[in-house]
Short mmCIF file of C-alpha atoms in Angstrom, two decimals:
data_model
loop_
_atom_site.label_atom_id
_atom_site.label_comp_id
_atom_site.label_asym_id
_atom_site.label_seq_id
_atom_site.Cartn_x
_atom_site.Cartn_y
_atom_site.Cartn_z
CA MET A 1157 30.50 -77.64 -61.61
CA ALA A 1158 30.93 -77.73 -57.77
CA GLU A 1159 27.64 -77.23 -56.13
CA LYS A 1160 27.55 -73.95 -54.20
CA ASN A 1161 28.34 -74.11 -50.16
CA HIS A 1162 24.80 -73.35 -48.23
CA PRO A 1163 25.33 -72.79 -44.54
CA VAL A 1164 22.73 -74.52 -42.03
CA VAL A 1165 20.72 -71.88 -40.01
CA LEU A 1166 20.30 -72.18 -36.61
CA ARG A 1167 17.94 -69.75 -34.90
CA PHE A 1168 16.42 -69.16 -31.10
CA GLU A 1169 13.40 -67.23 -30.60
CA GLY A 1170 12.68 -66.08 -27.04
CA MET A 1171 9.16 -67.77 -25.92
CA MET A 1172 7.13 -67.43 -22.87
CA PRO A 1173 4.64 -70.28 -21.97
CA GLY A 1174 1.75 -68.10 -22.97
CA ASP A 1175 2.72 -68.51 -26.48
CA ILE A 1176 2.25 -71.97 -26.21
CA ALA A 1177 -1.71 -71.28 -27.88
CA GLY A 1178 -0.21 -69.40 -30.69
CA TYR A 1179 2.64 -71.44 -31.81
CA GLU A 1180 -0.23 -74.89 -31.54
CA ALA A 1181 -2.80 -72.67 -33.79
CA HIS A 1182 0.14 -71.67 -36.55
CA ARG A 1183 0.86 -75.51 -36.35
CA TYR A 1184 -2.65 -76.60 -37.18
CA ARG A 1185 -2.78 -73.98 -39.59
CA LYS A 1186 -6.21 -72.23 -37.83
CA GLY A 1187 -4.39 -68.80 -37.25
CA GLY A 1188 -1.06 -66.54 -37.19
CA ASP A 1189 0.53 -65.46 -40.22
CA LEU A 1190 -0.98 -67.84 -43.00
CA GLY A 1191 0.21 -65.72 -46.00
CA HIS A 1192 3.12 -67.88 -46.77
CA ILE A 1193 1.49 -70.93 -46.37
CA LEU A 1194 1.24 -73.46 -49.49
CA PRO A 1195 -2.42 -75.32 -49.53
CA ASP A 1196 -1.23 -77.66 -52.07
CA ARG A 1197 1.48 -79.25 -50.19
CA PRO A 1198 1.61 -81.17 -47.19
CA LYS A 1199 0.56 -80.33 -43.65
CA PRO A 1200 3.84 -80.11 -40.84
CA ARG A 1201 4.68 -83.59 -39.34
CA ARG A 1202 5.04 -84.25 -35.93
CA LEU A 1203 8.45 -85.44 -34.75
CA ILE A 1204 9.34 -85.01 -31.26
CA GLY A 1205 6.94 -85.07 -28.16
CA SER A 1206 2.80 -86.05 -28.20
CA GLU A 1207 -0.33 -84.55 -29.82
CA THR A 1208 -0.97 -82.71 -26.76
CA TRP A 1209 2.46 -81.85 -25.78
CA ALA A 1210 1.37 -78.15 -25.45
CA GLN A 1211 -1.37 -79.17 -22.43
CA GLU A 1212 1.51 -81.11 -20.55
CA ALA A 1213 3.75 -78.58 -20.74
CA LEU A 1214 1.20 -76.31 -19.55
CA ALA A 1215 0.46 -78.49 -16.99
CA GLU A 1216 4.18 -79.11 -15.67
CA ILE A 1217 4.59 -75.26 -15.42
CA GLU A 1218 1.59 -74.97 -13.05
CA LEU A 1219 3.04 -77.94 -10.80
CA MET A 1220 5.80 -75.82 -10.95
CA LYS A 1221 4.58 -72.93 -9.58
CA PHE A 1222 2.29 -74.45 -6.66
CA GLU A 1223 5.30 -76.60 -5.35
CA THR A 1224 7.52 -73.86 -5.27
CA PHE A 1225 4.47 -71.90 -3.79
CA ALA A 1226 3.68 -74.41 -1.13
CA ALA A 1227 7.23 -74.89 -0.37
CA GLU A 1228 7.46 -71.13 0.30
CA LEU A 1229 4.67 -71.42 3.06
CA VAL A 1230 5.51 -74.09 4.53
CA ASP A 1231 9.13 -72.11 4.78
CA LEU A 1232 7.32 -69.07 6.36
CA ASP A 1233 5.02 -71.15 8.56
CA ARG A 1234 8.20 -72.74 10.01
CA ARG A 1235 10.03 -69.32 10.64
CA LYS A 1236 6.71 -67.91 12.16
CA ARG A 1237 6.09 -65.45 9.56
CA ARG A 1238 2.24 -64.96 9.99
CA LYS A 1239 1.98 -61.47 8.07
CA GLU A 1240 4.29 -62.55 5.73
CA ILE A 1241 1.95 -65.65 5.01
CA ARG A 1242 -1.18 -63.99 4.64
CA GLN A 1243 0.62 -61.58 2.22
CA ARG A 1244 1.83 -64.33 0.11
CA ARG A 1245 -1.29 -66.07 -0.15
CA MET A 1246 -2.77 -62.95 -1.22
CA GLU A 1247 -0.31 -62.74 -4.24
CA GLY A 1248 -0.55 -66.35 -5.17
CA PRO A 1249 2.06 -68.16 -7.01
CA ARG A 1250 5.11 -66.69 -8.78
CA ASP A 1251 6.38 -67.82 -12.04
CA PRO A 1252 9.28 -70.80 -11.78
CA TRP A 1253 11.62 -68.36 -13.83
CA ARG A 1254 13.96 -65.39 -13.79
CA ALA A 1255 11.78 -62.69 -16.03
CA SER A 1256 13.98 -61.36 -18.88
CA ARG A 1257 13.74 -60.06 -22.09
CA HIS A 1258 13.49 -63.21 -23.89
CA GLY A 1259 11.23 -65.18 -21.54
CA PRO A 1260 12.41 -68.83 -20.09
CA MET A 1261 11.52 -71.31 -23.17
CA ARG A 1262 13.11 -71.30 -26.28
CA GLU A 1263 11.84 -72.19 -30.35
CA VAL A 1264 14.04 -73.33 -32.44
CA ILE A 1265 14.33 -73.36 -36.02
CA LEU A 1266 16.20 -75.25 -38.43
CA THR A 1267 16.68 -74.56 -42.03
CA ALA A 1268 18.88 -74.27 -44.79
CA ASN A 1269 18.36 -72.61 -48.31
CA LYS A 1270 15.28 -73.73 -50.41
CA GLU A 1271 17.78 -74.28 -53.52
CA TRP A 1272 19.80 -76.74 -50.98
CA PHE A 1273 16.65 -78.62 -50.92
CA GLU A 1274 15.61 -78.29 -54.59
CA HIS A 1275 18.91 -79.86 -55.62
CA THR A 1276 18.84 -83.01 -56.89
CA GLU A 1277 21.47 -85.95 -57.89
CA SER A 1278 20.28 -86.77 -61.32
CA SER A 1279 19.06 -84.34 -64.03
CA ASP A 1280 16.17 -86.98 -64.74
CA GLU A 1281 14.64 -85.98 -61.11
CA LEU A 1282 12.69 -83.41 -61.18
CA PHE A 1283 12.22 -83.12 -57.48
CA SER A 1284 13.32 -85.64 -54.47
CA THR A 1285 12.63 -85.46 -51.32
CA ALA A 1286 15.96 -87.24 -49.92
CA ARG A 1287 17.64 -84.19 -48.86
CA GLU A 1288 14.78 -82.88 -46.82
CA ARG A 1289 14.77 -86.64 -45.06
CA ARG A 1290 18.59 -86.57 -44.63
CA PHE A 1291 18.25 -83.19 -42.82
CA GLU A 1292 15.28 -84.17 -40.98
CA ASP A 1293 16.95 -86.94 -39.29
CA LEU A 1294 20.30 -85.15 -38.31
CA ALA A 1295 18.44 -82.03 -37.15
CA VAL A 1296 16.08 -84.74 -34.43
CA ALA A 1297 19.34 -86.42 -33.66
CA TRP A 1298 21.51 -82.78 -33.03
CA LEU A 1299 18.28 -81.66 -30.41
CA ARG A 1300 18.28 -84.96 -28.94
CA GLU A 1301 21.90 -85.31 -28.67
CA ASN A 1302 22.19 -81.62 -26.92
CA PHE A 1303 18.71 -80.76 -25.14
CA GLY A 1304 17.48 -83.96 -24.15
CA ASP A 1305 13.90 -84.48 -22.66
CA ASP A 1306 13.93 -80.62 -22.65
CA VAL A 1307 12.90 -80.85 -26.47
CA ILE A 1308 9.25 -80.84 -25.82
CA HIS A 1309 8.18 -80.43 -29.22
CA ALA A 1310 9.31 -80.66 -32.91
CA ARG A 1311 7.81 -80.85 -36.29
CA ALA A 1312 8.46 -80.44 -39.91
CA ASP A 1313 6.62 -77.67 -42.29
CA LEU A 1314 6.36 -78.91 -45.38
CA ASP A 1315 4.09 -76.25 -46.88
CA GLU A 1316 6.20 -73.29 -46.88
CA GLN A 1317 8.86 -72.09 -49.19
CA ALA A 1318 11.84 -73.88 -47.83
CA PHE A 1319 11.54 -77.11 -46.02
CA HIS A 1320 12.25 -76.23 -41.85
CA ILE A 1321 11.94 -77.45 -38.34
CA HIS A 1322 10.61 -75.85 -35.23
CA ALA A 1323 11.37 -77.25 -31.95
CA VAL A 1324 10.06 -76.15 -28.79
CA ILE A 1325 12.70 -76.24 -25.47
CA MET A 1326 11.32 -75.90 -22.23
CA PRO A 1327 15.10 -75.78 -20.05
CA ARG A 1328 14.18 -77.33 -16.63
CA ALA A 1329 16.39 -76.82 -13.89
CA THR A 1330 16.56 -77.13 -9.71
CA VAL A 1331 17.44 -74.82 -7.53
CA GLN A 1332 17.71 -75.03 -3.76
CA LYS A 1333 14.77 -72.54 -2.18
CA TYR A 1334 12.86 -72.58 0.89
CA GLY A 1335 15.13 -75.72 2.38
CA LYS A 1336 14.02 -78.04 -0.54
CA LYS A 1337 14.91 -78.54 -4.26
CA CYS A 1338 12.38 -76.71 -6.24
CA ALA A 1339 11.81 -76.86 -10.24
CA VAL A 1340 12.06 -73.83 -12.54
CA LEU A 1341 12.47 -72.84 -15.85
CA GLN A 1342 16.22 -72.04 -16.66
CA PRO A 1343 17.32 -71.22 -20.26
CA SER A 1344 21.19 -70.40 -19.04
CA VAL A 1345 21.21 -74.88 -17.77
CA HIS A 1346 22.49 -75.52 -21.80
CA PRO A 1347 25.35 -74.31 -22.87
CA LEU A 1348 24.10 -74.11 -26.74
CA ILE A 1349 21.30 -71.67 -25.30
CA LYS A 1350 23.76 -69.47 -23.24
CA ASP A 1351 26.60 -69.23 -25.77
CA TYR A 1352 25.29 -68.54 -29.24
CA GLU A 1353 28.84 -68.72 -31.15
CA ALA A 1354 29.05 -72.44 -29.45
CA ALA A 1355 25.64 -73.27 -31.28
CA GLN A 1356 26.51 -71.96 -34.31
CA ASP A 1357 29.99 -74.05 -34.45
CA SER A 1358 27.99 -77.20 -32.79
CA VAL A 1359 25.00 -77.04 -35.56
CA GLY A 1360 27.69 -76.16 -38.28
CA ALA A 1361 29.64 -79.57 -37.48
CA TRP A 1362 27.03 -81.62 -37.15
CA PHE A 1363 25.35 -81.26 -40.94
CA SER A 1364 28.99 -80.94 -42.19
CA GLU A 1365 28.01 -84.79 -43.61
CA ILE A 1366 25.65 -83.65 -45.63
CA GLY A 1367 27.47 -80.86 -47.18
CA LEU A 1368 26.23 -77.91 -45.34
CA VAL A 1369 28.98 -75.57 -43.42
CA ARG A 1370 28.89 -73.18 -40.52
CA GLY A 1371 26.60 -69.87 -40.93
CA GLU A 1372 28.72 -66.41 -40.95
CA ARG A 1373 30.67 -65.57 -37.93
CA ARG A 1374 29.15 -61.93 -37.37
CA LYS A 1375 29.46 -61.47 -33.83
CA GLN A 1376 33.22 -62.58 -34.30
CA ALA A 1377 33.69 -60.49 -37.29
CA ILE A 1378 32.24 -57.49 -35.04
CA ARG A 1379 34.60 -58.30 -32.44
CA ASP A 1380 37.78 -58.24 -34.62
CA ALA A 1381 36.22 -54.95 -36.18
CA LEU A 1382 35.79 -53.32 -32.58
CA ASN A 1383 39.32 -54.64 -31.36
CA ASP A 1384 41.41 -53.12 -34.46
CA GLY A 1385 39.25 -49.62 -34.30
CA ARG A 1386 37.34 -50.45 -37.44
CA THR A 1387 33.64 -49.73 -38.00
CA PRO A 1388 31.74 -52.85 -36.93
CA PRO A 1389 29.42 -54.29 -39.78
CA ALA A 1390 25.91 -53.76 -39.20
CA LYS A 1391 23.97 -56.52 -36.98
CA ARG A 1392 21.57 -58.64 -38.93
CA ARG A 1393 18.02 -58.66 -37.71
CA HIS A 1394 16.25 -61.33 -38.63
CA VAL A 1395 12.75 -59.93 -40.47
CA ARG A 1396 9.24 -62.79 -39.33
CA PRO A 1397 7.80 -63.71 -42.85
CA ALA A 1398 4.88 -61.28 -42.24
CA GLU A 1399 6.74 -58.17 -41.63
CA TRP A 1400 8.78 -59.08 -44.64
CA ARG A 1401 5.90 -59.45 -46.89
CA ALA A 1402 4.31 -56.49 -45.69
CA ARG A 1403 7.66 -54.54 -46.34
CA GLU A 1404 7.25 -56.13 -49.74
CA GLU A 1405 3.86 -55.70 -50.56
CA ARG A 1406 4.46 -51.75 -49.81
CA ARG A 1407 7.36 -51.75 -52.15
CA LEU A 1408 5.50 -53.36 -54.94
CA ALA A 1409 2.71 -50.60 -54.07
CA GLU A 1410 4.81 -48.14 -54.17
CA LYS A 1411 6.38 -49.43 -57.64
CA ALA A 1412 3.25 -49.60 -58.95
CA ALA A 1413 2.18 -46.27 -58.13
CA SER A 1414 4.83 -44.63 -59.30
CA LEU A 1415 4.46 -46.54 -62.75
CA GLU A 1416 1.27 -45.68 -62.99
CA VAL A 1417 2.22 -42.19 -63.01
CA ARG A 1418 4.71 -42.28 -65.32
CA GLU A 1419 2.24 -43.54 -67.82
CA ARG A 1420 -0.20 -41.39 -67.31
CA ASP A 1421 2.85 -38.74 -67.89
CA VAL A 1422 3.56 -40.87 -71.02
CA ALA A 1423 -0.05 -40.45 -72.27
CA ALA A 1424 -0.77 -36.67 -71.81
CA ARG A 1425 2.77 -36.31 -73.49
CA GLU A 1426 1.56 -38.22 -76.31
CA GLU A 1427 -1.60 -36.36 -76.59
CA ASP A 1428 0.36 -33.21 -76.40
CA ALA A 1429 2.19 -33.97 -79.44
CA GLU A 1430 -0.44 -34.95 -81.36
CA ALA A 1431 -2.07 -31.59 -80.67
CA VAL A 1432 0.97 -29.85 -81.70
CA LEU A 1433 1.12 -31.91 -84.84
CA ALA A 1434 -2.49 -31.33 -85.62
CA TYR A 1435 -2.12 -27.42 -85.21
CA ALA A 1436 1.04 -27.79 -87.78
CA ASP A 1437 -1.16 -29.32 -90.13
CA ALA A 1438 -3.68 -27.02 -89.80
CA VAL A 1439 -1.34 -23.65 -90.10
CA SER A 1440 -0.35 -25.36 -93.31
CA ALA A 1441 -3.58 -26.43 -94.58
CA GLY A 1442 -4.32 -22.67 -94.46
CA GLU A 1443 -7.42 -23.57 -92.12
CA ILE A 1444 -5.78 -21.60 -89.06
CA ASP A 1445 -3.27 -18.82 -88.55
CA GLU A 1446 -0.18 -18.84 -86.71
CA SER A 1447 -2.28 -17.28 -83.66
CA GLY A 1448 -5.27 -20.77 -83.69
CA ARG A 1449 -7.54 -18.07 -85.17
CA PRO A 1450 -9.98 -19.80 -87.99
CA ILE A 1451 -9.23 -18.66 -91.76
CA ASP A 1452 -12.44 -18.03 -93.56
CA ARG A 1453 -12.37 -20.86 -96.26
CA ASP A 1454 -15.06 -22.50 -99.01
CA SER A 1455 -17.77 -23.87 -96.58
CA SER A 1456 -18.22 -26.26 -99.43
CA SER A 1457 -14.45 -27.92 -99.50
CA ASP A 1458 -14.41 -31.57 -98.81
CA ASN A 1459 -11.01 -31.55 -96.72
CA PRO A 1460 -12.16 -31.70 -93.09
CA SER A 1461 -10.71 -29.63 -90.34
CA SER A 1462 -7.42 -31.21 -88.92
CA ILE A 1463 -7.64 -29.45 -85.72
CA PRO A 1464 -10.14 -31.07 -83.22
CA PRO A 1465 -12.90 -28.89 -81.60
CA ASP A 1466 -12.12 -29.12 -78.57
CA GLY A 1467 -8.35 -28.64 -79.23
CA LYS A 1468 -8.23 -25.27 -77.84
CA THR A 1469 -8.71 -26.66 -74.40
CA SER A 1470 -5.55 -28.86 -74.53
CA PHE A 1471 -2.10 -27.95 -73.35
CA GLY A 1472 -0.56 -28.93 -76.71
CA PHE A 1473 -2.63 -26.54 -78.68
CA VAL A 1474 -1.56 -24.01 -76.14
CA ALA A 1475 2.14 -25.03 -76.73
CA ALA A 1476 1.91 -24.81 -79.97
CA ARG A 1477 0.11 -21.49 -80.48
CA LYS A 1478 2.61 -19.98 -78.32
CA ALA A 1479 5.73 -21.37 -80.75
CA PHE A 1480 3.92 -20.51 -84.10
CA ARG A 1481 3.38 -16.80 -82.88
CA ALA A 1482 6.75 -16.56 -81.61
CA ALA A 1483 7.85 -17.97 -84.83
CA ALA A 1484 5.88 -15.69 -87.24
CA LYS A 1485 7.05 -12.54 -84.78
CA ARG A 1486 10.84 -13.23 -85.32
CA ILE A 1487 9.81 -14.01 -89.41
CA ARG A 1488 7.92 -10.53 -89.67
CA ALA A 1489 10.73 -9.22 -87.36
CA GLY A 1490 13.83 -10.14 -90.06
CA ALA A 1491 11.66 -9.84 -93.19
CA GLU A 1492 11.53 -5.86 -92.04
CA ALA A 1493 14.71 -5.58 -91.04
CA TYR A 1494 15.90 -7.41 -94.36
CA ALA A 1495 13.52 -4.56 -96.50
CA LEU A 1496 15.06 -1.38 -94.26
CA ARG A 1497 18.40 -2.48 -95.05
CA LYS A 1498 18.21 -3.50 -98.58
CA ALA A 1499 16.29 0.38 -98.66
CA ARG A 1500 19.17 1.71 -96.97
CA LYS A 1501 21.34 0.25 -99.63
CA LEU A 1502 19.34 1.93 -102.32
CA VAL A 1503 19.22 5.51 -100.86
CA ASP A 1504 23.38 5.19 -100.50
CA ALA A 1505 23.83 4.43 -103.80
CA ASP A 1506 21.16 7.47 -105.42
CA ILE A 1507 23.58 9.67 -103.08
CA ALA A 1508 26.76 8.79 -104.10
CA GLU A 1509 25.71 8.90 -108.21
CA ILE A 1510 24.09 12.41 -107.28
CA LYS A 1511 27.54 13.32 -105.93
CA LYS A 1512 29.30 12.43 -108.68
CA ALA A 1513 26.83 14.19 -110.78
CA ASP A 1514 27.56 17.09 -108.62
CA GLU A 1515 31.01 16.89 -108.83
CA LEU A 1516 31.43 16.22 -112.29
CA ILE A 1517 29.06 19.83 -112.84
CA VAL A 1518 31.28 21.59 -110.79
CA GLU A 1519 34.63 20.57 -112.56
CA ILE A 1520 33.05 21.31 -115.67
CA ALA A 1521 31.71 24.77 -114.61
CA GLN A 1522 35.14 26.07 -113.75
CA SER A 1523 36.64 25.94 -117.10
CA LEU A 1524 33.11 28.21 -118.19
CA PRO A 1525 32.82 32.13 -118.00
CA VAL A 1526 32.45 33.84 -114.64
CA GLN A 1527 28.47 34.68 -116.00
CA GLN A 1528 27.60 30.74 -116.75
CA ARG A 1529 28.93 29.36 -113.65
CA ALA A 1530 26.84 32.06 -111.69
CA ARG A 1531 23.82 30.18 -113.69
CA ILE A 1532 25.05 27.06 -113.11
CA ALA A 1533 25.32 27.25 -109.45
CA GLU A 1534 22.00 28.51 -109.33
CA ILE A 1535 20.71 25.40 -111.40
CA ARG A 1536 22.46 23.55 -108.88
CA ARG A 1537 20.65 25.32 -105.83
CA ARG A 1538 17.19 24.62 -107.43
CA LEU A 1539 18.05 20.82 -107.95
CA THR A 1540 19.32 19.91 -104.47
CA ALA A 1541 16.01 21.52 -103.30
CA ARG A 1542 13.86 19.36 -105.67
CA LEU A 1543 16.12 16.19 -104.73
CA MET A 1544 15.46 16.87 -101.14
CA ALA A 1545 11.64 16.89 -101.68
CA LEU A 1546 11.68 13.30 -102.89
CA ASP A 1547 11.56 10.24 -100.96
CA PRO A 1548 13.90 7.57 -102.25
CA ARG A 1549 11.82 4.70 -100.27
CA THR A 1550 9.00 5.13 -102.99
CA LYS A 1551 10.46 6.50 -105.81
CA GLY A 1552 13.28 4.14 -106.18
CA ARG A 1553 16.77 5.23 -107.77
CA SER A 1554 17.32 8.70 -108.72
CA ARG A 1555 16.50 9.22 -113.00
CA GLY A 1556 19.27 11.42 -113.46
CA PRO A 1557 19.47 15.70 -113.72
CA ASP A 1558 15.81 17.03 -114.10
CA THR A 1559 15.05 17.86 -118.56
CA GLY A 1560 12.34 20.53 -117.61
CA SER A 1561 12.70 23.85 -118.30
CA ASP A 1562 15.16 24.98 -115.36
CA ALA A 1563 17.52 22.29 -117.08
CA PRO A 1564 20.99 24.13 -118.70
CA ARG A 1565 20.69 24.88 -122.25
#
């Protein structure tokens, strides 16, 4: 399987002379963000510059300031600008660089993905520093080739996740001021600082011999998109390790809090389910009715109550009681409706039989003499009155015509 093409990473960070002290504190692992430092790894290794490079650089910058200040005072004196001389002496020396957002110096970072450094040529070899040494040699050569003596310091960091190299560039230049050449700091004196895309091309070609490639051409992609009227890709912003870890810790804390809430919700649901089951068991065992009221039982029973004493205070108990009450209400309503329908059917059947019997009596009476028909009609009236007094819902079905003294003979 072919090895993945990893890009060489080059990044420039703006740097002020006042940042050198913090840079050195972090180099010695005595200050700054140390959360990503691995204590069991070797300490950073110095590659370029003396051990006192920081003091030397600051002293050189101070010398630039005072030499330029002295040249300015001499020029003012030559032009007889006494008032301006007094004013400038009160103000003191000025910084020997043009004010800018990034500062006059640059910190260079060179690295690659840690997977590239961890790759070994042999499957029997778990870890090798061969790639780190090859990368280091090329990095030092590239820095010297493009920045010369302005690379005042470089080091290799070995105690972080991925091997990388830090370098500090102090871009020296001279300008004609106050009738003489004055030393200044001017980042644009180096073409690779002035043109970031050219720097990426340069480092990509330089490290290609060890299998690394140039990074993504994002600025070119942005220009092409703008020229074509398309939405350009979002500008990638470098996130410092401290910022990334703070954001990651916040994300993990929020995830843990969300997980804890879900776990509490699951536990509460389990408790509610147990309360519902206990309620159902208690109802089926005859310990409580559907409303949750205890049913009197023999106190000598050996069967313990299946409903806990504090069950009535739980949400599950309340939910179960509500469900059982609703179910009982529906069952009773259904039973009453069924009984009413059954009673109505019985009454309708009785009335139908009475009508049939009455029709038969009328039919028989039509064939009898007038006197007998009159007597049968009177009997029918008394019989109807007695039937109306009966309640079929409690008396049941009709037992047929009354065979008492008023029945026809």
